[in-house]
PDB file of C-alpha atoms in Angstrom:
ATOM      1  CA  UNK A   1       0.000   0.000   0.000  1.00 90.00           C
ATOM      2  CA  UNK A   2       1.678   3.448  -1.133  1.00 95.00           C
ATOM      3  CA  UNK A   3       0.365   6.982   0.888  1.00 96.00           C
ATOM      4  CA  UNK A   4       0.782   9.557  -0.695  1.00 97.00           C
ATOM      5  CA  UNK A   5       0.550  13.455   1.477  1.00 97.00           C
ATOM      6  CA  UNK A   6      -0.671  16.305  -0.430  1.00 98.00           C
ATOM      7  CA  UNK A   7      -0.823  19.871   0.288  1.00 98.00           C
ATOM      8  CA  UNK A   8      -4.099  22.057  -0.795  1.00 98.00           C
ATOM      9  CA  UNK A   9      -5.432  25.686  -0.297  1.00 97.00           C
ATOM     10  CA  UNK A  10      -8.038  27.386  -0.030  1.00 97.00           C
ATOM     11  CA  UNK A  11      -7.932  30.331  -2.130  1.00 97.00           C
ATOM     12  CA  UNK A  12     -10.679  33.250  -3.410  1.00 95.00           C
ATOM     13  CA  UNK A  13     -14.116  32.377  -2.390  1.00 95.00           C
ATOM     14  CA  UNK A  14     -13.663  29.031  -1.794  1.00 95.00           C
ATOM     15  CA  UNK A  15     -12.041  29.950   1.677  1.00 95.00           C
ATOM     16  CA  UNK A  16     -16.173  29.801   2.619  1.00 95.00           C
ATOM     17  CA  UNK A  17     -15.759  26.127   2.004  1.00 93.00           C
ATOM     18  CA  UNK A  18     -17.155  23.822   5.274  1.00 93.00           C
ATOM     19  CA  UNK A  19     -14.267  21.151   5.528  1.00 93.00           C
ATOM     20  CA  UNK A  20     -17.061  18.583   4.752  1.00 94.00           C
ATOM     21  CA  UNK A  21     -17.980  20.078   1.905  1.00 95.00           C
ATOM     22  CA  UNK A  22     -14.197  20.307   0.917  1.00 96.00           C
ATOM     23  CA  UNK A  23     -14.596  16.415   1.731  1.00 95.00           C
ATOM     24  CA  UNK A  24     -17.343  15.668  -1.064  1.00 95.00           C
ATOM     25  CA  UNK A  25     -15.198  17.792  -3.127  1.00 96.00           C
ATOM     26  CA  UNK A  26     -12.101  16.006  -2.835  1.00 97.00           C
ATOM     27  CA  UNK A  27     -13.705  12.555  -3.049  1.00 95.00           C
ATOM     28  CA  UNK A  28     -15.242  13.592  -5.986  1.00 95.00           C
ATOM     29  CA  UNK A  29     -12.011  14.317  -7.296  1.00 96.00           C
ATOM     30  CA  UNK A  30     -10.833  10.920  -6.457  1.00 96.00           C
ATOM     31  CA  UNK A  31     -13.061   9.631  -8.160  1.00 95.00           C
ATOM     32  CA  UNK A  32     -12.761  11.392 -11.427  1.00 95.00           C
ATOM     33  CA  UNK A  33      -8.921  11.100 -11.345  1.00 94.00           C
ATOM     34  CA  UNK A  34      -9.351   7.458 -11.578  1.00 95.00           C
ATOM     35  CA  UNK A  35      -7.403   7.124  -7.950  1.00 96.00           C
ATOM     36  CA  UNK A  36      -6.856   3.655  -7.103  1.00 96.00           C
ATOM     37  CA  UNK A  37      -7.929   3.882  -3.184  1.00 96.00           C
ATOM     38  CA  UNK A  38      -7.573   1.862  -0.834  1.00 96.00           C
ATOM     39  CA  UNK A  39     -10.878   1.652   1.317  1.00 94.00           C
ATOM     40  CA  UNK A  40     -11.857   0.668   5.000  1.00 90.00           C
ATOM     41  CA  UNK A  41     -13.741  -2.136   6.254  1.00 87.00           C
ATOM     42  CA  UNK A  42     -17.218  -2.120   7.639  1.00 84.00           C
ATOM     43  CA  UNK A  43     -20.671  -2.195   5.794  1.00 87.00           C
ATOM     44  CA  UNK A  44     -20.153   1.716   4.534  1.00 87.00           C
ATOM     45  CA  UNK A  45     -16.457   1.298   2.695  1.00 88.00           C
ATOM     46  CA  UNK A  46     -15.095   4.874   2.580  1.00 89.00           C
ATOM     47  CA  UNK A  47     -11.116   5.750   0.674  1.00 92.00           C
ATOM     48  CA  UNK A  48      -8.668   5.817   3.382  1.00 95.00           C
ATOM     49  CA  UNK A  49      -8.018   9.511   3.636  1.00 96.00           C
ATOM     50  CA  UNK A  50      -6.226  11.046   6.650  1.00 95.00           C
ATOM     51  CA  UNK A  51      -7.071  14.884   6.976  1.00 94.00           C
ATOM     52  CA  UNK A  52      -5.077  16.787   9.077  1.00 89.00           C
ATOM     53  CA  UNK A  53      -5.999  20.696  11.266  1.00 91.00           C
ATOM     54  CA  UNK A  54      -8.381  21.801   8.760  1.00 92.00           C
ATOM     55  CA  UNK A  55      -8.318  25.687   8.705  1.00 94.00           C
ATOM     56  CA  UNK A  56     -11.297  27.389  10.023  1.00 92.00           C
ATOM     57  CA  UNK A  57     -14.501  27.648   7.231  1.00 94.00           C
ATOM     58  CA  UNK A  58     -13.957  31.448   6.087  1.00 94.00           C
ATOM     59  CA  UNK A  59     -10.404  31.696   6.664  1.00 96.00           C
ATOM     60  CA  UNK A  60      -8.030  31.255   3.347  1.00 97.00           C
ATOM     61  CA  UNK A  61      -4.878  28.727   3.737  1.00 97.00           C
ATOM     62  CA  UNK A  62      -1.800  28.116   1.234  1.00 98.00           C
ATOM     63  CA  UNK A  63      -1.187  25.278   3.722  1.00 97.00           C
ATOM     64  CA  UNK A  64      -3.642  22.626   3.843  1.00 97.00           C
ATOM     65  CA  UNK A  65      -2.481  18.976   4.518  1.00 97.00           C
ATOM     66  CA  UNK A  66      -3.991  15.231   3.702  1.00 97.00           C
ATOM     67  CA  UNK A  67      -3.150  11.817   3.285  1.00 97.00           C
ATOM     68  CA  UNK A  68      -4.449   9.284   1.167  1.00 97.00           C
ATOM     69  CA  UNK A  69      -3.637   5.756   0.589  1.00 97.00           C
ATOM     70  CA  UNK A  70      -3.540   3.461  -2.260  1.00 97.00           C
ATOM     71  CA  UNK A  71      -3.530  -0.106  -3.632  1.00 97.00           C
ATOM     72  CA  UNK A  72      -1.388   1.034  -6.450  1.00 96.00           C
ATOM     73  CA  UNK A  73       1.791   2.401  -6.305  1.00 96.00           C
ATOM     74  CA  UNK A  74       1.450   5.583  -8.922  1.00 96.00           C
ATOM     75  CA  UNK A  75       4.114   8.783  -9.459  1.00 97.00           C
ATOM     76  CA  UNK A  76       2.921  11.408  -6.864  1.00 97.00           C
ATOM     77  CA  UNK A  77       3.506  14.710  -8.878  1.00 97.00           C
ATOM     78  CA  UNK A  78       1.477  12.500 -11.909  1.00 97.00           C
ATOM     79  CA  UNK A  79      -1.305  12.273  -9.334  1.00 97.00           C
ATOM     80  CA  UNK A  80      -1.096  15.570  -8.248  1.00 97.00           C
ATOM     81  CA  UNK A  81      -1.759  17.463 -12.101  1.00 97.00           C
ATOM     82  CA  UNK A  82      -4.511  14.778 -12.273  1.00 97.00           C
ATOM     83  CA  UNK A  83      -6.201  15.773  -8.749  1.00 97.00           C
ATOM     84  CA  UNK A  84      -5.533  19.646  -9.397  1.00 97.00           C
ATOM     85  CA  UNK A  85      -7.495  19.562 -12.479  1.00 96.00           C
ATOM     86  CA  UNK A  86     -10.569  17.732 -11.167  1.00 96.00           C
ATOM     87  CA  UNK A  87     -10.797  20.479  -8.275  1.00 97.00           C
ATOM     88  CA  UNK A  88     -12.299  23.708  -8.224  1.00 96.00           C
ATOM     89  CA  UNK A  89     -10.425  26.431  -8.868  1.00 95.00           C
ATOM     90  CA  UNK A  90      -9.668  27.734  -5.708  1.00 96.00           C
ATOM     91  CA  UNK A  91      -8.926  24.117  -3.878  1.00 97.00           C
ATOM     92  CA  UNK A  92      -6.004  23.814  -5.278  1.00 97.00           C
ATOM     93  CA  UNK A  93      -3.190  20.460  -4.647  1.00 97.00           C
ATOM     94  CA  UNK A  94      -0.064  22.231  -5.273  1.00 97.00           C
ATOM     95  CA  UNK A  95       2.495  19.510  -3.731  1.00 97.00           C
ATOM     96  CA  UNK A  96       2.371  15.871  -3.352  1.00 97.00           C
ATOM     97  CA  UNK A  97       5.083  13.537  -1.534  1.00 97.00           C
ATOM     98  CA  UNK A  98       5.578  10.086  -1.324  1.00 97.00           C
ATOM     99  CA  UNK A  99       5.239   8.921   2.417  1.00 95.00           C
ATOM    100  CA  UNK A 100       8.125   7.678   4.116  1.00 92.00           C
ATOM    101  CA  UNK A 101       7.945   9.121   7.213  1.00 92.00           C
ATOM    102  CA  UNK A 102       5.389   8.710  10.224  1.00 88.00           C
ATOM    103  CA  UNK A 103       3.382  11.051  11.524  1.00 89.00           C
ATOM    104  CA  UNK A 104       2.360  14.138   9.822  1.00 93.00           C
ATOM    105  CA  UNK A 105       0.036  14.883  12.151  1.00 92.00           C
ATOM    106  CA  UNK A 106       2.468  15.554  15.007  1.00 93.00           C
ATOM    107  CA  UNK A 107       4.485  17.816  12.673  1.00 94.00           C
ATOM    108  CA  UNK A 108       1.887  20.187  12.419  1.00 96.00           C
ATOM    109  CA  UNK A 109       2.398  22.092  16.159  1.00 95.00           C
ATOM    110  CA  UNK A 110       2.074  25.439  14.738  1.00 97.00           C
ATOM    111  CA  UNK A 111       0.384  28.215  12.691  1.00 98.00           C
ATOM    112  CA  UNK A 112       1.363  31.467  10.563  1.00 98.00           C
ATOM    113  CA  UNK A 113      -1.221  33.758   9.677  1.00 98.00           C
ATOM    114  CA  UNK A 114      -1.701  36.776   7.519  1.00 98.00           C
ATOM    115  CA  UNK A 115      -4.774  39.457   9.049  1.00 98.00           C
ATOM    116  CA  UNK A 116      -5.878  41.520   7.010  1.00 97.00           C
ATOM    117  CA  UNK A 117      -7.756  44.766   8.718  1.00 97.00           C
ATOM    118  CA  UNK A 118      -9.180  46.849   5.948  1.00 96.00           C
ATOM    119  CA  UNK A 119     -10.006  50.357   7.436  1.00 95.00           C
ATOM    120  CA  UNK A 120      -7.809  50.118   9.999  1.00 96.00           C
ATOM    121  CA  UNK A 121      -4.932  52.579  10.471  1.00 96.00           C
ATOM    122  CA  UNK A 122      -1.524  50.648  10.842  1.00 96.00           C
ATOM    123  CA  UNK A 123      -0.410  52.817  13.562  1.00 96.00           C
ATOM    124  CA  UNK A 124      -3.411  52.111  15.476  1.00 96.00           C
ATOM    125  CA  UNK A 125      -2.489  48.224  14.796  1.00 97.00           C
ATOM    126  CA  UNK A 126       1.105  48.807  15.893  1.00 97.00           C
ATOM    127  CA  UNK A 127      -0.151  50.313  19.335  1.00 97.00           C
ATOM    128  CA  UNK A 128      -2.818  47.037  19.987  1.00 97.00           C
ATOM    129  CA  UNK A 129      -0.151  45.151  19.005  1.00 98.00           C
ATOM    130  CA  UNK A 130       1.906  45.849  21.882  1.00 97.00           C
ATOM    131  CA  UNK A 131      -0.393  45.750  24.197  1.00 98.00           C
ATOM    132  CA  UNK A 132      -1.310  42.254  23.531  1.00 98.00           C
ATOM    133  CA  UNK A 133       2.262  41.058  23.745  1.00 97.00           C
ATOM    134  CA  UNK A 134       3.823  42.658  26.553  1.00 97.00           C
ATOM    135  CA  UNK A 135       0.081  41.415  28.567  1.00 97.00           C
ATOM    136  CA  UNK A 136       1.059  38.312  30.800  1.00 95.00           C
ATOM    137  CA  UNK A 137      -2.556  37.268  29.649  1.00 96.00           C
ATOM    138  CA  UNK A 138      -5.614  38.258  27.568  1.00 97.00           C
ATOM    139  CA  UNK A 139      -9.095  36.692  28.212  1.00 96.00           C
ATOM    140  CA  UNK A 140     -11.105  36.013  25.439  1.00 95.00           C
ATOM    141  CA  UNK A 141     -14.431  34.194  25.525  1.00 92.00           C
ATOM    142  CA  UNK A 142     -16.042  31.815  22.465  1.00 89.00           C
ATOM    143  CA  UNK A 143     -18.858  30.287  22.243  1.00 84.00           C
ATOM    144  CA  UNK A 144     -19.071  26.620  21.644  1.00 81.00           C
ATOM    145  CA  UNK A 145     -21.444  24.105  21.723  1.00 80.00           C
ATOM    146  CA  UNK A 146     -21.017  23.570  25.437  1.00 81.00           C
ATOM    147  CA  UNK A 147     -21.708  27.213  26.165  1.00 84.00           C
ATOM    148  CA  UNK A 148     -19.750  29.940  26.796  1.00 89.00           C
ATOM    149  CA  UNK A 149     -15.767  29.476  27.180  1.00 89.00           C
ATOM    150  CA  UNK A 150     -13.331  31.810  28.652  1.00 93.00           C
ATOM    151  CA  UNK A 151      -9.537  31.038  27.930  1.00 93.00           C
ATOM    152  CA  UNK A 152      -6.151  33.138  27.568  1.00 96.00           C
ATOM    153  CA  UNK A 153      -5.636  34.002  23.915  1.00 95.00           C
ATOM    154  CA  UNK A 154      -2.206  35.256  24.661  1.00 96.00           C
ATOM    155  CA  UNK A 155      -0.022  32.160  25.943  1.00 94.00           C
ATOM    156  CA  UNK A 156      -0.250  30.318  22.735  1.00 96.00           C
ATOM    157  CA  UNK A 157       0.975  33.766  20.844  1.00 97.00           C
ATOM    158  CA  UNK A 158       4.842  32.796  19.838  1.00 96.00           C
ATOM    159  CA  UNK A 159       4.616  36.352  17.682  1.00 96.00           C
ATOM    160  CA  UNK A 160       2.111  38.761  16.597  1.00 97.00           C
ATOM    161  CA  UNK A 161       3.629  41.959  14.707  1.00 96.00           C
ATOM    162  CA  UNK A 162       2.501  44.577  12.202  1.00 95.00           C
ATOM    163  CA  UNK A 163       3.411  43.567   8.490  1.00 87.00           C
ATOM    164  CA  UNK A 164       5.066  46.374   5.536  1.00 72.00           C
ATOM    165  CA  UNK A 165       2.712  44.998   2.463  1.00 58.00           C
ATOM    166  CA  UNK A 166       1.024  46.771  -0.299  1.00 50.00           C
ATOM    167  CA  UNK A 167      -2.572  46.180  -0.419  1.00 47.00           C
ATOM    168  CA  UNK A 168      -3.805  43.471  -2.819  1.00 50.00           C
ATOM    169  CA  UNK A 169      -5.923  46.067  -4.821  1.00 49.00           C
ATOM    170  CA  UNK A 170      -5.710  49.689  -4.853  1.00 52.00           C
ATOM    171  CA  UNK A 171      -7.710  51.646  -1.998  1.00 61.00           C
ATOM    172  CA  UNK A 172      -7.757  55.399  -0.635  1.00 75.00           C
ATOM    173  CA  UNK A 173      -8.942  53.721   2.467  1.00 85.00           C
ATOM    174  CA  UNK A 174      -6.157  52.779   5.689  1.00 93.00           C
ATOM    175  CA  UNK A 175      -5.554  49.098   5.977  1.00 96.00           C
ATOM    176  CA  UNK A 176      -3.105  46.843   8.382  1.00 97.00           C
ATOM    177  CA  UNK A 177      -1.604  43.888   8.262  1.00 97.00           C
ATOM    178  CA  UNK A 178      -0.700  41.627  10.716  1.00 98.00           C
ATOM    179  CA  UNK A 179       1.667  38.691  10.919  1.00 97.00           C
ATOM    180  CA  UNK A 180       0.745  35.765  13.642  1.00 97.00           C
ATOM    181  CA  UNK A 181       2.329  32.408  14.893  1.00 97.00           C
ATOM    182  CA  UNK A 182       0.517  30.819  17.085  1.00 97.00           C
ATOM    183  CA  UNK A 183       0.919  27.301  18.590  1.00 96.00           C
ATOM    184  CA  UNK A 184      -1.284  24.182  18.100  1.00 96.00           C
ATOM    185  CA  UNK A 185      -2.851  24.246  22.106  1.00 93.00           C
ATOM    186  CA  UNK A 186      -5.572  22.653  23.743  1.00 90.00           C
ATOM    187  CA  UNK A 187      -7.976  24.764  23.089  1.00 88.00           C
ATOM    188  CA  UNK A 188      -7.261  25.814  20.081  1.00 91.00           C
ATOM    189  CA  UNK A 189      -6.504  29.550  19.478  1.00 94.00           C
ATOM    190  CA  UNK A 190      -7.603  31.152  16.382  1.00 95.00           C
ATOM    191  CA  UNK A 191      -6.768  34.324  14.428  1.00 96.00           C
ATOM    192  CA  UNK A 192     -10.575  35.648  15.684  1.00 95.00           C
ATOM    193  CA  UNK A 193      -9.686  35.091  19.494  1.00 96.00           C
ATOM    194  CA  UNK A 194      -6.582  37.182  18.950  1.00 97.00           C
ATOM    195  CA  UNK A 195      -8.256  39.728  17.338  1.00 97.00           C
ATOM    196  CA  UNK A 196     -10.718  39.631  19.960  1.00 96.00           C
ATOM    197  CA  UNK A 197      -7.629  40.084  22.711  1.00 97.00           C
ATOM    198  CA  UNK A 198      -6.492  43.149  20.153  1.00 97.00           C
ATOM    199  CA  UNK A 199     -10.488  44.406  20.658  1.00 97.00           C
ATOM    200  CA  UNK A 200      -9.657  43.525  24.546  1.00 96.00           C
ATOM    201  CA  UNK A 201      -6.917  45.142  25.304  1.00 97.00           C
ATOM    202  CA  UNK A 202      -6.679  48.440  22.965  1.00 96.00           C
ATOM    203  CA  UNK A 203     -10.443  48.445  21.831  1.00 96.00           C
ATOM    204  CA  UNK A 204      -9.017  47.820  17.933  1.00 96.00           C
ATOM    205  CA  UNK A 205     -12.521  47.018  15.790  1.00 93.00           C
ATOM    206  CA  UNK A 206     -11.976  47.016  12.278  1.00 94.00           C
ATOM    207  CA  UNK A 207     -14.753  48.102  10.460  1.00 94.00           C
ATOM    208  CA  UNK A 208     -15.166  44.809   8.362  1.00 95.00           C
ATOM    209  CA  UNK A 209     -14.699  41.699   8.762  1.00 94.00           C
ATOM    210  CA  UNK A 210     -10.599  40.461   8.853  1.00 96.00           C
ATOM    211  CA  UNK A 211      -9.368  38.728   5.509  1.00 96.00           C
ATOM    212  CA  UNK A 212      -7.670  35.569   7.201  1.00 97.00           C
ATOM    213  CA  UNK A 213      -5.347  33.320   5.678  1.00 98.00           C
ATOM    214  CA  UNK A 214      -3.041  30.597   6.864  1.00 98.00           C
ATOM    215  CA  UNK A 215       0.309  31.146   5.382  1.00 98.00           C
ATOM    216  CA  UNK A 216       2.256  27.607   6.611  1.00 97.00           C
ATOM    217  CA  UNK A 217       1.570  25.094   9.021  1.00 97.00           C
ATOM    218  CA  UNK A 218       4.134  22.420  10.694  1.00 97.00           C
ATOM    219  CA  UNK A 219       6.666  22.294  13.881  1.00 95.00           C
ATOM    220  CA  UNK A 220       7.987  25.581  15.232  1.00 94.00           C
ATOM    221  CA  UNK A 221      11.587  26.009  15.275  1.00 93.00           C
ATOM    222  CA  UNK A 222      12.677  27.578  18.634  1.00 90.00           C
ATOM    223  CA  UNK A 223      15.954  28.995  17.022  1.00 90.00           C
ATOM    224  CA  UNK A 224      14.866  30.541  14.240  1.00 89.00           C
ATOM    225  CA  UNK A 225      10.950  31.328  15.277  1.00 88.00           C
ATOM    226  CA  UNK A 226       9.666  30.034  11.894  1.00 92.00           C
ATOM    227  CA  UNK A 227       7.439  27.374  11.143  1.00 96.00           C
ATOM    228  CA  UNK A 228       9.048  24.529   9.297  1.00 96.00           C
ATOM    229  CA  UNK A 229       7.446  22.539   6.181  1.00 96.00           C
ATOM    230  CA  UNK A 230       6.190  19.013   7.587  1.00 96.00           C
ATOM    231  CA  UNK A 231       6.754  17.835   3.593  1.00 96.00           C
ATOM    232  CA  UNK A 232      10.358  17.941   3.967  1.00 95.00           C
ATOM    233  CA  UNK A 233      11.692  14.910   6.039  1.00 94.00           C
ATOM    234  CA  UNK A 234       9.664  13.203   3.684  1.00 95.00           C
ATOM    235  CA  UNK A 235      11.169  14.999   0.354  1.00 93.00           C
ATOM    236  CA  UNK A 236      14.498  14.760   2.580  1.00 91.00           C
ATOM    237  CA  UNK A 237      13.957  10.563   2.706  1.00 87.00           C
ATOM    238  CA  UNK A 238      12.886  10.459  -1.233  1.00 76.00           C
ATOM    239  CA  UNK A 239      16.498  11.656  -2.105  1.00 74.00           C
ATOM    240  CA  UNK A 240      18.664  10.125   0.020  1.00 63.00           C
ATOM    241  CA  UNK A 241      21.230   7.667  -0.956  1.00 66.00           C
ATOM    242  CA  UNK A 242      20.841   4.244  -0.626  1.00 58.00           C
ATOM    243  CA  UNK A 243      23.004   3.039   2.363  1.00 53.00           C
ATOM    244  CA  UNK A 244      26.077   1.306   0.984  1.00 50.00           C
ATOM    245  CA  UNK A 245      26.203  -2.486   0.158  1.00 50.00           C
ATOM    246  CA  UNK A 246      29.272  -4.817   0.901  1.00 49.00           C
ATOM    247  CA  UNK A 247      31.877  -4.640  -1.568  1.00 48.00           C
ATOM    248  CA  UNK A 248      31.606  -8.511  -3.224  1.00 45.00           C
ATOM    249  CA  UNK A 249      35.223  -8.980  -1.816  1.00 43.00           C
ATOM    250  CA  UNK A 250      34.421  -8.571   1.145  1.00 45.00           C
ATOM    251  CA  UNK A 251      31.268 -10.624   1.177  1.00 46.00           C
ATOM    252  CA  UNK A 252      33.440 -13.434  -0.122  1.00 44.00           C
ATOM    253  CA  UNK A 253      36.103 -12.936   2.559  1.00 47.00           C
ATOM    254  CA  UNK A 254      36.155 -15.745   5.135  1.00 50.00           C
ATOM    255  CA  UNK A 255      35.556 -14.928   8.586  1.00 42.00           C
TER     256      UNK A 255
END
């Protein structure tokens, strides 16, 4: 059985996409491509497909990550054109890697994301900004199907700083953007519970609603503060040599 780990985004409009309906679309895909999938067991069969963090429904990503698994052994940047091309624009599978390593799941400890605060004045951003990081703790509160939850939005925060970027499109109206890494915690903190900390401590309320996307995704490297791609010790294991075999001389020597 070959896996094969692909990364996706969500891009444009399509950032609205529920992750089950990015499920239907992606098995859909599957399907189409011709994928030869290896399925479970049970009385409802479904194609082995591992996903991993989805990104928030709303919120754009450039770093999406999968797994599927297959009775056939097939080229994975083959399988990758052929899966791109039976998605929606928008869903895009812009890298596929063989698996040889185990778990991509526990690479993925960490977030950076891009906020984007249309009518906000960058200076005002700067000043929220530092309050929220030099506070020992901001209080946020979500609501989730259990009720109301309080939490600390600010101990998961690794960095949150104002980003230099021209706008996307041109506008006579102030905009900000902000860079975030945030770790993987239990619960999870989003980019909207910081943003409520920035409303909490320095009353920052962007006019409209914050364009979020999800820049990468994998461990967090204490040295250099950057999140690392979980694709690579598996590119990393694709290319390396062989380990060296006995010389036939010295397989023939006697011991």
């Amino acid at each position: 059985m070959q896996r094969i780990r692909l990364r996706y985004t969500k891009r444009g409009r399509l950032r609205f996409t529920s992750h089950r309906d990015f499920q239907r679309a992606f098995e859909r895909a599957l399907r189409r491509a011709e994928v030869p999938m290896a399925y479970s067991a049970g009385f409802t069969p479904h194609p082995k497909v591992s996903y991993a963090n989805a990104a928030p429904t709303g919120t754009g990503s450039e770093a999406e990550y999968l797994e599927i698994a297959l009775t056939e052994a097939r080229d994975p940047e083959k399988l990758r054109v052929l899966l791109d091309e039976s998605m929606p624009t928008g869903l895009d599978i812009i890298e596929a890697v063989e698996s040889r390593t185990s778990g991509l799941a526990d690479r993925l400890t960490a977030s950076e994301w891009e906020l984007r605060l249309d009518g906000v004045d960058p200076a005002d951003a700067e000043r929220a900004v530092r309050a929220f990081t030099t506070a020992e703790s901001v209080e946020v509160q979500r609501r989730t199907k259990n009720g109301v939850r309080t939490f600390d939005a600010r101990s998961a925060v690794v960095s949150l700083e104002t980003h230099s970027s021209a706008a996307d499109r041109p506008t006579d109206q102030p905009c900000a953007i902000l860079r975030l890494v945030v770790r993987h915690v239990t619960p999870a903190v989003r980019p909207d519970d910081v943003l409520s900390g920035l409303r909490a401590v320095a009353d920052l309320a962007p006019p409209v609603p914050a364009g979020v996307t999800r820049l990468a995704q994998g461990l967090f490297d204490e040295e250099t503060g950057t999140v690392t791609d979980p694709l690579a010790p598996d590119r990393e294991a694709d290319t390396a040599p062989p380990s060296a075999e006995p010389s036939s001389a010295a397989a023939k020597a006697p011991a």
